[in-house]
PDB file of C-alpha atoms in Angstrom:
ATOM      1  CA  UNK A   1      62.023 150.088 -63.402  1.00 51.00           C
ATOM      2  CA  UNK A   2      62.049 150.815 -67.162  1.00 62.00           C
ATOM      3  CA  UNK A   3      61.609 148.647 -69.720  1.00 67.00           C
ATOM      4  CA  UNK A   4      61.037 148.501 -73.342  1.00 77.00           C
ATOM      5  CA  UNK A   5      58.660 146.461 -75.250  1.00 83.00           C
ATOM      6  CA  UNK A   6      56.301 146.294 -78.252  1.00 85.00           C
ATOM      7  CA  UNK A   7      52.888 147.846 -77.706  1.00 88.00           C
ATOM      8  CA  UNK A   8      50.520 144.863 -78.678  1.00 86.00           C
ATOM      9  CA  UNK A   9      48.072 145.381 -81.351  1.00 84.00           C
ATOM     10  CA  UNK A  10      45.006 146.419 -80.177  1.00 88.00           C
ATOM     11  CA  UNK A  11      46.636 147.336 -76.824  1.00 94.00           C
ATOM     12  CA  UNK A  12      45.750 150.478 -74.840  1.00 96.00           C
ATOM     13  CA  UNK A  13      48.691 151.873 -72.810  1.00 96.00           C
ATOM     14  CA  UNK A  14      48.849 154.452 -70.731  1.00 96.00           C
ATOM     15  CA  UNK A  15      52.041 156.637 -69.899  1.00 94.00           C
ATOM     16  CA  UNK A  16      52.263 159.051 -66.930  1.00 94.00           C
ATOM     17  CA  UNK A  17      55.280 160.440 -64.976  1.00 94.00           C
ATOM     18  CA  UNK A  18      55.017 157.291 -62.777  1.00 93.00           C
ATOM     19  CA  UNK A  19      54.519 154.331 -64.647  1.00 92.00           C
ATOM     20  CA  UNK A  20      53.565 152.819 -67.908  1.00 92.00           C
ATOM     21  CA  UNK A  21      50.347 150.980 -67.722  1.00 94.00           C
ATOM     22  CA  UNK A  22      48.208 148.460 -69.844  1.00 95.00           C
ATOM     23  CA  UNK A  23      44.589 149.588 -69.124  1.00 96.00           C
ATOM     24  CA  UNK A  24      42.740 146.968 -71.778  1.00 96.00           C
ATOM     25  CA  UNK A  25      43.836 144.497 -74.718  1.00 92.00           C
ATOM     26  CA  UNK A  26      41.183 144.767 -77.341  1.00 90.00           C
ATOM     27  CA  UNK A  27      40.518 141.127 -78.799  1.00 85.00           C
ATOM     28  CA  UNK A  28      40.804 140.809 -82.243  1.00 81.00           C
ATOM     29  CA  UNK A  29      37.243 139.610 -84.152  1.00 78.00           C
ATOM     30  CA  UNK A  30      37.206 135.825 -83.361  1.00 76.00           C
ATOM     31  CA  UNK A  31      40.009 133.572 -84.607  1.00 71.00           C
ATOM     32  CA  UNK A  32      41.542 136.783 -87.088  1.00 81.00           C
ATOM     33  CA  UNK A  33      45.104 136.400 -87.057  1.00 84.00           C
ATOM     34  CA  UNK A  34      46.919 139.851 -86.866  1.00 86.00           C
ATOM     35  CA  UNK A  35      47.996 141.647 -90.219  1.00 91.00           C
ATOM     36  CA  UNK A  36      51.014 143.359 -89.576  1.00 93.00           C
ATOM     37  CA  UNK A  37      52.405 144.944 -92.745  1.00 95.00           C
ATOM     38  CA  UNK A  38      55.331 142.758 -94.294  1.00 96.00           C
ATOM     39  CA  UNK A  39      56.674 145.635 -95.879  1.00 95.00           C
ATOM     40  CA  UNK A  40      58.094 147.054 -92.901  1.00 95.00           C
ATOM     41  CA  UNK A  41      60.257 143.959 -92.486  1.00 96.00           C
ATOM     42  CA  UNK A  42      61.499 144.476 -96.195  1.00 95.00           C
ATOM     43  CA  UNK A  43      61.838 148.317 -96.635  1.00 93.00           C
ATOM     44  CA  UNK A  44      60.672 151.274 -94.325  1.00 92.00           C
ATOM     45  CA  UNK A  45      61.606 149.747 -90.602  1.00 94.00           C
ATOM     46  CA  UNK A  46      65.376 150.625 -89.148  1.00 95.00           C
ATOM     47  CA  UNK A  47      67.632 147.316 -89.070  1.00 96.00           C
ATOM     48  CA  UNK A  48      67.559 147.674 -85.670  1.00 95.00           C
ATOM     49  CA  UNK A  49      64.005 147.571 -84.869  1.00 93.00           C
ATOM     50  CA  UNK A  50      61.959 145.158 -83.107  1.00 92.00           C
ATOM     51  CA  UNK A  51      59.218 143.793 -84.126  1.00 93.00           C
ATOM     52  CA  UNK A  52      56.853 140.541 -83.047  1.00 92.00           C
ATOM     53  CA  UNK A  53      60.198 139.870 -80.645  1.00 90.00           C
ATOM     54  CA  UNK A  54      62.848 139.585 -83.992  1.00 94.00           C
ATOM     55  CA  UNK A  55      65.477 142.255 -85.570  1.00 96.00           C
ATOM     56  CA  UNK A  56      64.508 143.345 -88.474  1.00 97.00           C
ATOM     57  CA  UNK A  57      68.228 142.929 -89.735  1.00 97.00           C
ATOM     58  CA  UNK A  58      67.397 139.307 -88.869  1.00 97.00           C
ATOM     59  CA  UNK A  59      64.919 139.287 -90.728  1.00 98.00           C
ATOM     60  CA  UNK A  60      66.378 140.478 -94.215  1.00 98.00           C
ATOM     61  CA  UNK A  61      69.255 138.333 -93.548  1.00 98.00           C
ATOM     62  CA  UNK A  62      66.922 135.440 -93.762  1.00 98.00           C
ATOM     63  CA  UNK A  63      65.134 136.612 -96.724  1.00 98.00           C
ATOM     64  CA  UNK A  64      69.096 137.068 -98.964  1.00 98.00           C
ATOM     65  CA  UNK A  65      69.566 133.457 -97.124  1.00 98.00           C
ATOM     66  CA  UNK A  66      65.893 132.062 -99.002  1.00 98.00           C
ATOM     67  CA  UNK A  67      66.648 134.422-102.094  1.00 98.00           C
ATOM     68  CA  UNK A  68      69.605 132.123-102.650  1.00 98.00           C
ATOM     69  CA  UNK A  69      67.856 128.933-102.414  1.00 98.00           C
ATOM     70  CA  UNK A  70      65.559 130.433-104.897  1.00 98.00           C
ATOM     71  CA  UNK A  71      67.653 131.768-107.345  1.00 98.00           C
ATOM     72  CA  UNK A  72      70.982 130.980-106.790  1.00 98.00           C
ATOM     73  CA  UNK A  73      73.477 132.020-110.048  1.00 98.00           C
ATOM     74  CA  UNK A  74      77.055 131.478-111.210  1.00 98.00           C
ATOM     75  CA  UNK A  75      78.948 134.273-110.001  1.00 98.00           C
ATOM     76  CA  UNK A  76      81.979 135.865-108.707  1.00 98.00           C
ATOM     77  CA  UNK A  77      81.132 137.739-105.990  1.00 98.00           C
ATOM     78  CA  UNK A  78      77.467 139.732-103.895  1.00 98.00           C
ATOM     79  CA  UNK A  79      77.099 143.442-103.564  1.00 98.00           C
ATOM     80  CA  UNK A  80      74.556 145.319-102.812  1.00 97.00           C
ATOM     81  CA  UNK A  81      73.291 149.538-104.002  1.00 93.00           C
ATOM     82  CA  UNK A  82      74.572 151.050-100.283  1.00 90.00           C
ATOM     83  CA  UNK A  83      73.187 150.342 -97.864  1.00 87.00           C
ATOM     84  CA  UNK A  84      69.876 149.373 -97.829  1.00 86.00           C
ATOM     85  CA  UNK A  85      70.171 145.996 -99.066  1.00 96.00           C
ATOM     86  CA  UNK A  86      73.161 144.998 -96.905  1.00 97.00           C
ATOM     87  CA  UNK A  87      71.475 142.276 -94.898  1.00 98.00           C
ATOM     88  CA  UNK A  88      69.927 140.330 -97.409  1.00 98.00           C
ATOM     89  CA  UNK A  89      73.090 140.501 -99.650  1.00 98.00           C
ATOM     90  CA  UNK A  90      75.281 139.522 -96.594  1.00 98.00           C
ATOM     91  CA  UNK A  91      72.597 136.672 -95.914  1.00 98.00           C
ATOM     92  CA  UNK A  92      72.883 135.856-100.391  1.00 98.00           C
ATOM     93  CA  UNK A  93      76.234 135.700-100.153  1.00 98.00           C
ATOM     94  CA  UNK A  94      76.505 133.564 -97.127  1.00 98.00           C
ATOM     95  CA  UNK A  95      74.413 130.617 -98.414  1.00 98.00           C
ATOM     96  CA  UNK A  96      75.890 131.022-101.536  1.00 97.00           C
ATOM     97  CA  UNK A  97      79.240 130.747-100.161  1.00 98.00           C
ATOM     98  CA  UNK A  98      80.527 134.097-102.514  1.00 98.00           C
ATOM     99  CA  UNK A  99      82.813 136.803-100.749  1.00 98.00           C
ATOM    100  CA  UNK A 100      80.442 139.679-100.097  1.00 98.00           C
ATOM    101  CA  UNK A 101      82.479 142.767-101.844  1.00 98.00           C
ATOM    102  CA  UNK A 102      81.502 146.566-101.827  1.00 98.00           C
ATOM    103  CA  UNK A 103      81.459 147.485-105.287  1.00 97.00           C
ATOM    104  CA  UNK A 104      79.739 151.316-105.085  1.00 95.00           C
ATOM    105  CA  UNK A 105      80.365 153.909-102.196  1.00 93.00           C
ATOM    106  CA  UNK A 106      78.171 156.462-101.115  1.00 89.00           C
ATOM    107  CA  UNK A 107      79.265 159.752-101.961  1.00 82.00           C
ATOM    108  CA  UNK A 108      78.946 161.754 -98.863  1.00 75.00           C
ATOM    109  CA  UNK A 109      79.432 165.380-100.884  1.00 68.00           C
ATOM    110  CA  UNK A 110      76.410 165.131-102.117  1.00 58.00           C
ATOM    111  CA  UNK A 111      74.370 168.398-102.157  1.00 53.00           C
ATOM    112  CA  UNK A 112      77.731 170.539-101.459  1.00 45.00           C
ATOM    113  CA  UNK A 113      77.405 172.747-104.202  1.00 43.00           C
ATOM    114  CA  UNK A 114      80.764 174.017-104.058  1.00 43.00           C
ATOM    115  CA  UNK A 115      82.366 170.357-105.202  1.00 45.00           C
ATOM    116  CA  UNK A 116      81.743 169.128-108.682  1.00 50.00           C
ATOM    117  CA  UNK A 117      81.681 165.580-109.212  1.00 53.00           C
ATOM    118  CA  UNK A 118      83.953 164.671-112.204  1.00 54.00           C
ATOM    119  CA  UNK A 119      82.979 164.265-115.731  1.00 51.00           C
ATOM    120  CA  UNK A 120      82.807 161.076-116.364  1.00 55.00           C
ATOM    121  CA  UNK A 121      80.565 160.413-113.612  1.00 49.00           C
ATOM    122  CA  UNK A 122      78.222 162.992-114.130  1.00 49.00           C
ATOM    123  CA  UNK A 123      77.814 162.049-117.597  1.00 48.00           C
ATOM    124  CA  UNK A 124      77.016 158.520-116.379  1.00 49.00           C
ATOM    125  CA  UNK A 125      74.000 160.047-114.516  1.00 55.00           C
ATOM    126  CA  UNK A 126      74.336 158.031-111.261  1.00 63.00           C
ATOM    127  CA  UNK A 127      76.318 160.742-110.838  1.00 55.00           C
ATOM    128  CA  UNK A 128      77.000 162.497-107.533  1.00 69.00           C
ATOM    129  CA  UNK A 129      75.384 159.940-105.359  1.00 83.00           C
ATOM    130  CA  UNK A 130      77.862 157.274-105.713  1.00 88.00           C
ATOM    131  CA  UNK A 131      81.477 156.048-106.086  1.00 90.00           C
ATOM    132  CA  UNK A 132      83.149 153.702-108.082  1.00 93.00           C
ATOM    133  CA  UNK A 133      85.444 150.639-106.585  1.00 96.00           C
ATOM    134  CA  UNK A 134      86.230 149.475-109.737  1.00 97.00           C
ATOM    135  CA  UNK A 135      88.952 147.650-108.696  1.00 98.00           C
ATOM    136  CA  UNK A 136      86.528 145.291-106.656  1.00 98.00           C
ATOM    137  CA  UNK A 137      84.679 143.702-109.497  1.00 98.00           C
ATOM    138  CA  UNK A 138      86.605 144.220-112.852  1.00 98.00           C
ATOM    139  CA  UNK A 139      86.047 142.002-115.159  1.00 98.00           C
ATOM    140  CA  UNK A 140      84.104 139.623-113.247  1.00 98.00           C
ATOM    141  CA  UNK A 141      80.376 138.436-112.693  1.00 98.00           C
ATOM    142  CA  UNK A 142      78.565 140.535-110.265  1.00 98.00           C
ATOM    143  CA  UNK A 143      75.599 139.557-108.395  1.00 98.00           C
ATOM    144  CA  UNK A 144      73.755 143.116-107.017  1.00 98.00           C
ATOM    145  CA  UNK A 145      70.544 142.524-104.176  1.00 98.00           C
ATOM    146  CA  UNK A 146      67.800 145.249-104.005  1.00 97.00           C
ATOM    147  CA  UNK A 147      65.609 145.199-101.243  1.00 96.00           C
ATOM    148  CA  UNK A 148      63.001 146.176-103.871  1.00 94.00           C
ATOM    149  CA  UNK A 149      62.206 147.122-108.059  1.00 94.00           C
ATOM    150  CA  UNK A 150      59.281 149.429-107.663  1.00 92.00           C
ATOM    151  CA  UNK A 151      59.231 151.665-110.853  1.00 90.00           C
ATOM    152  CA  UNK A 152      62.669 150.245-112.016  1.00 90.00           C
ATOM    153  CA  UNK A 153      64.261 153.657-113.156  1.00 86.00           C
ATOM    154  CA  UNK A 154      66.769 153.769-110.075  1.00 87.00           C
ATOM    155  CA  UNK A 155      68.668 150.348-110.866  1.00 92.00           C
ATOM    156  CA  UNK A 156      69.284 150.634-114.327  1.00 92.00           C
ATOM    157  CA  UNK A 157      72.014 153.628-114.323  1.00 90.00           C
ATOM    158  CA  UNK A 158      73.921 151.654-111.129  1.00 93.00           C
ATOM    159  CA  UNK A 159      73.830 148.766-114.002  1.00 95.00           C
ATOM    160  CA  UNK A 160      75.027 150.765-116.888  1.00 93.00           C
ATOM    161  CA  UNK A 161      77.556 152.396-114.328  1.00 92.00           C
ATOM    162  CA  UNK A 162      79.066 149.341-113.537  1.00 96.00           C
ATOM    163  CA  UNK A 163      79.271 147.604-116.839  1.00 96.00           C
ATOM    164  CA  UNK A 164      81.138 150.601-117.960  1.00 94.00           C
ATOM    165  CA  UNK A 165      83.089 150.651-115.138  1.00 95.00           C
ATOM    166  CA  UNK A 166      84.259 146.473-116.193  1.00 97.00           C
ATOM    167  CA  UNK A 167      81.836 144.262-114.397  1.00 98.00           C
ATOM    168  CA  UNK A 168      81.888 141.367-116.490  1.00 98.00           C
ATOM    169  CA  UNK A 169      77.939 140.612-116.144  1.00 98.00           C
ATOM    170  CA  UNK A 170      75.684 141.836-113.916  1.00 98.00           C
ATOM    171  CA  UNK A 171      72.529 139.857-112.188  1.00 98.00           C
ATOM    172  CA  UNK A 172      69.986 141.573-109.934  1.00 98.00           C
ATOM    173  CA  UNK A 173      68.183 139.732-107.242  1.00 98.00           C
ATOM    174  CA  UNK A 174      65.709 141.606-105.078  1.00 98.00           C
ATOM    175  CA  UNK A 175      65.144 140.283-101.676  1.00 98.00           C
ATOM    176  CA  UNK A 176      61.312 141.344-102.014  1.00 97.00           C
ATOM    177  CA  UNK A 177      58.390 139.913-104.324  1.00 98.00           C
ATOM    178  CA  UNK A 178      57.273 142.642-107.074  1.00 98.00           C
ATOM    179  CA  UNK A 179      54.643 145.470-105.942  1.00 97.00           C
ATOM    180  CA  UNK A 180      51.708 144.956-107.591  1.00 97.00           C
ATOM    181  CA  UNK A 181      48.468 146.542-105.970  1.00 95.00           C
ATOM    182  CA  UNK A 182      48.072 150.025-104.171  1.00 93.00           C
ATOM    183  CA  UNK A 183      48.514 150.147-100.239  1.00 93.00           C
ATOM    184  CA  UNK A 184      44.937 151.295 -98.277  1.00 90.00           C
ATOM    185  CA  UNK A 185      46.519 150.881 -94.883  1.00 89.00           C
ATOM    186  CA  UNK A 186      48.296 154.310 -95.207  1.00 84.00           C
ATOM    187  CA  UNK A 187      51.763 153.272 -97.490  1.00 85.00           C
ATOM    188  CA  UNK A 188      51.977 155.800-100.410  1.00 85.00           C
ATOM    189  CA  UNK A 189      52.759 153.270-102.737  1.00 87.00           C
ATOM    190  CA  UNK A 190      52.924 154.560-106.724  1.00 87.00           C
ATOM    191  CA  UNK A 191      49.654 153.727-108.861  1.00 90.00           C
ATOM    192  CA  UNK A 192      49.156 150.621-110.412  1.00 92.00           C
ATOM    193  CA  UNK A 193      50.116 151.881-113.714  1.00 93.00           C
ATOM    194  CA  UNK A 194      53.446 153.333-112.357  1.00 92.00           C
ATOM    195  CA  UNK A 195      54.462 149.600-110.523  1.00 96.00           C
ATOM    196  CA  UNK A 196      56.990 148.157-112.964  1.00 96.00           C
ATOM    197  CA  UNK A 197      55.289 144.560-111.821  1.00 97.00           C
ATOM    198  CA  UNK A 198      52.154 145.736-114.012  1.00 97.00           C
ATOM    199  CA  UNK A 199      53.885 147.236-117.071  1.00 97.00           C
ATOM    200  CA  UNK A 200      55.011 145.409-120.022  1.00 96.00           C
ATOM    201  CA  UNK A 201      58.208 146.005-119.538  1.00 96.00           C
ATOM    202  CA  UNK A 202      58.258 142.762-117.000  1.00 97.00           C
ATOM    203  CA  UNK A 203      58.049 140.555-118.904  1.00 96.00           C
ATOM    204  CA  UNK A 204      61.661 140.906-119.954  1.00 97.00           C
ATOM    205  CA  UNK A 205      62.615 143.178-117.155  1.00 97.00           C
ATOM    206  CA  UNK A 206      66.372 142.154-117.066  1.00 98.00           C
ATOM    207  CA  UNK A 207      66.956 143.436-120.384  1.00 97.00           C
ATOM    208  CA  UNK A 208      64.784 146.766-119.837  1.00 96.00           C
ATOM    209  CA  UNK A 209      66.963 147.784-117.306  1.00 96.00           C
ATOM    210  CA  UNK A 210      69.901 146.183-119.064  1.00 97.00           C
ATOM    211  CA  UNK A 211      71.112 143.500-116.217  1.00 98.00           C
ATOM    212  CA  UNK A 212      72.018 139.745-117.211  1.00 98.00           C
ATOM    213  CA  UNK A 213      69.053 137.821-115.015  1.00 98.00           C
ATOM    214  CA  UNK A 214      66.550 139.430-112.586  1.00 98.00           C
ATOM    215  CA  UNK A 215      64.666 137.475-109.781  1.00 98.00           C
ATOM    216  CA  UNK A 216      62.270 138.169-107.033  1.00 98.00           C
ATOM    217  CA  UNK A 217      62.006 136.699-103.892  1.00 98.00           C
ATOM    218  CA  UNK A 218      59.019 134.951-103.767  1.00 98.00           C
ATOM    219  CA  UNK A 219      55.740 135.796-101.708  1.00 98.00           C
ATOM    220  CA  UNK A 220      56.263 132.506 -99.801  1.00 97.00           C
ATOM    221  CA  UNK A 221      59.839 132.766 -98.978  1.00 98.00           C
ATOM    222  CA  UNK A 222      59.187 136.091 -97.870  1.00 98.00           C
ATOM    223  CA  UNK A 223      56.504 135.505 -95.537  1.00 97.00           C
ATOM    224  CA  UNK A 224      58.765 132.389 -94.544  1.00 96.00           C
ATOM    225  CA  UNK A 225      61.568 134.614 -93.709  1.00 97.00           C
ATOM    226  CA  UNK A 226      59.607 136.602 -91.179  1.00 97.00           C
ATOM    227  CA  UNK A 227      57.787 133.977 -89.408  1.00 96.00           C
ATOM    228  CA  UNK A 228      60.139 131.080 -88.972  1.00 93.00           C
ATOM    229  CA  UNK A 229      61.511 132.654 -85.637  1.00 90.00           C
ATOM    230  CA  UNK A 230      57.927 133.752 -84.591  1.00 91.00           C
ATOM    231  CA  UNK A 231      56.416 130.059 -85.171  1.00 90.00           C
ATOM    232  CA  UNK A 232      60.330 128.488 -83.198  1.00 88.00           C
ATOM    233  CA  UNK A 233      59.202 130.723 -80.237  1.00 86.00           C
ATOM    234  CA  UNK A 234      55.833 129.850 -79.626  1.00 84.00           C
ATOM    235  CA  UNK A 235      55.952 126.447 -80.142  1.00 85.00           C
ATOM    236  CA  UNK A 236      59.202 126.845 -77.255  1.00 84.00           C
ATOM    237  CA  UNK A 237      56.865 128.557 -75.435  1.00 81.00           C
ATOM    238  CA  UNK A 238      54.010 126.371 -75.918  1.00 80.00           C
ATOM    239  CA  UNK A 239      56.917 123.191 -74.458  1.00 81.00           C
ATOM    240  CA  UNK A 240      57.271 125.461 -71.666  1.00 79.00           C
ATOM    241  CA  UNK A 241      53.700 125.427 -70.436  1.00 69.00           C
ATOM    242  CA  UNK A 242      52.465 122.156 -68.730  1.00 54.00           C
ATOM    243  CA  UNK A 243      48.534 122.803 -70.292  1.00 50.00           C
ATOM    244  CA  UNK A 244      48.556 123.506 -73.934  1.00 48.00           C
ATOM    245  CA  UNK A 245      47.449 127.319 -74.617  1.00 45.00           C
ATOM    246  CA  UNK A 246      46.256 128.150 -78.035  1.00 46.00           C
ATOM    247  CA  UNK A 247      48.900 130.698 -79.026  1.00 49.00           C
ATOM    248  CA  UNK A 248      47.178 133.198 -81.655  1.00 56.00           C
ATOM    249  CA  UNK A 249      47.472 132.519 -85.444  1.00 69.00           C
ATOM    250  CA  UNK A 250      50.659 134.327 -86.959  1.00 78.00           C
ATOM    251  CA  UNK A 251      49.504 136.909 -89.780  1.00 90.00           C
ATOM    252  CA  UNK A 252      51.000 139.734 -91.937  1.00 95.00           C
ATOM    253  CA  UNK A 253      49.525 141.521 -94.535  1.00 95.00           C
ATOM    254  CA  UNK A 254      50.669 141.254 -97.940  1.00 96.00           C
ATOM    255  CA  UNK A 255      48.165 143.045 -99.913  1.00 95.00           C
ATOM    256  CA  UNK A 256      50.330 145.083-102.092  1.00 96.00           C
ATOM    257  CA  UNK A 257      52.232 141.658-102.943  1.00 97.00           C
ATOM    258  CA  UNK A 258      48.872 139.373-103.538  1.00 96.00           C
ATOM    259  CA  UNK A 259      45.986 141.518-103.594  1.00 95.00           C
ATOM    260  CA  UNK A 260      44.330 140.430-100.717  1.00 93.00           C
ATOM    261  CA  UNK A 261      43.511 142.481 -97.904  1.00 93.00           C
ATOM    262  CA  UNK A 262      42.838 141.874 -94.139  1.00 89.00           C
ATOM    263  CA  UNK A 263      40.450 143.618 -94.276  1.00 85.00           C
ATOM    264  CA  UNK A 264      36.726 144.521 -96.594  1.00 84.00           C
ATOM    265  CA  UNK A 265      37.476 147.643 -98.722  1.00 79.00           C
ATOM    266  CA  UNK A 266      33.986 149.742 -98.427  1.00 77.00           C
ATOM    267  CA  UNK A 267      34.136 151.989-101.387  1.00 65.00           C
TER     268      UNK A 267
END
């Protein structure tokens, strides 16, 4: 019989041409909850991953959902930079009760040599990576989601494209809190000095890269987001049982949002 699951952290498995086995769960150092990175919720995982028993599409849909409660904003319709972001704006949009509209395309000639883009787009310097549905949005108040600013040079061109292309204003709202510290877990994440969230520029990052408003998700509707279906099935879980079993503390790690890691740095 196949099946597919998580491996548990700390879990040893076993896989031979006859079965898959658990050979030994190894405990985590008394009453530690588990760190699993939060990141992978927001950025690297596929939408269709599992993890901790919950799509990650799920999961970003929730955190466009809180990013509206947050920082809602008068507008006309959500869009997002294909396609990364496409959860969390569908999830914006939703609680915001806006029409979700496509307002860039992905360019699919990109790196065929043999076809120039056109002019005007290349002098725009978005150039060959995306289209133009002007049509969609001119002259009227566009609300964009990022799944995350990290050096802040890749959204301001998609800004100045559409603003010359008639979007009336443009807001950014980034389903993510701002990187701050450096990753030791293994995530190449830029130096300090290179995170936008530690340069001056921050301070009035909307009109550095030339947007109307800019808002972050913040660390607590984040970490919200991802557990509120993890906490709904244990406590079902816990109903189920007739003796009450100590389910283990929920944890992520969100060092490269707060600074604090799950674990002593040694060096």
């Amino acid at each position: 019989s196949r099946y597919y699951r998580e491996v548990l952290p700390g879990e040893i498995v076993k896989i031979s041409r006859y079965d898959v086995q658990t050979l030994d769960v190894v405990p985590r150092p008394e009453g530690d909850p588990s760190a699993f990175c939060i990141f992978e919720y927001v950025y690297f995982a596929r939408p269709d991953s599992i993890f901790e028993g919950q799509m990650v599409y799920s999961v970003r849909r929730r955190c466009g959902q809180q990013l509206a409660i947050e920082a809602p904003v008068e507008a006309d319709l959500v869009s997002t930079v294909p396609e990364s972001a496409t959860p969390a704006a569908l999830g914006y949009a939703e609680k915001c009760g806006l029409p979700y509209v496509e307002v860039l395309c992905k360019n699919r000639y990109v790196g065929r040599t043999f076809i120039q883009p056109n002019m005007r787009l290349r002098q725009l310097g978005v150039a060959k990576k995306f289209g133009v549905l002007s049509d969609n949005f001119k002259g009227k108040r566009v609300v964009i989601i990022d799944d995350s600013i990290v050096r802040g040079n890749t959204i301001s061109p998609i800004i100045k494209l559409l603003r010359e292309s008639g979007a009336k204003e443009v807001h950014i709202r980034v389903a993510s809190p701002p990187i701050r510290f450096p990753c030791y877990m293994g995530i190449n994440i830029p130096t300090k000095e290179e995170l936008i969230a530690n340069r001056p520029e921050f301070h009035d990052l909307a009109n550095y890269i030339g947007a109307d408003s800019v808002v972050y998700l913040s660390v607590e509707g984040l970490v919200s987001s991802v557990q509120e279906s993890i906490k709904a099935r244990q406590e079902n879980e816990n109903n189920l049982k007739t003796h009450k079993s100590r389910v283990g503390k929920i944890g992520h790690c969100t060092a490269c949002l707060t600074g604090e890691y799950p674990v002593e740095l040694e060096w």
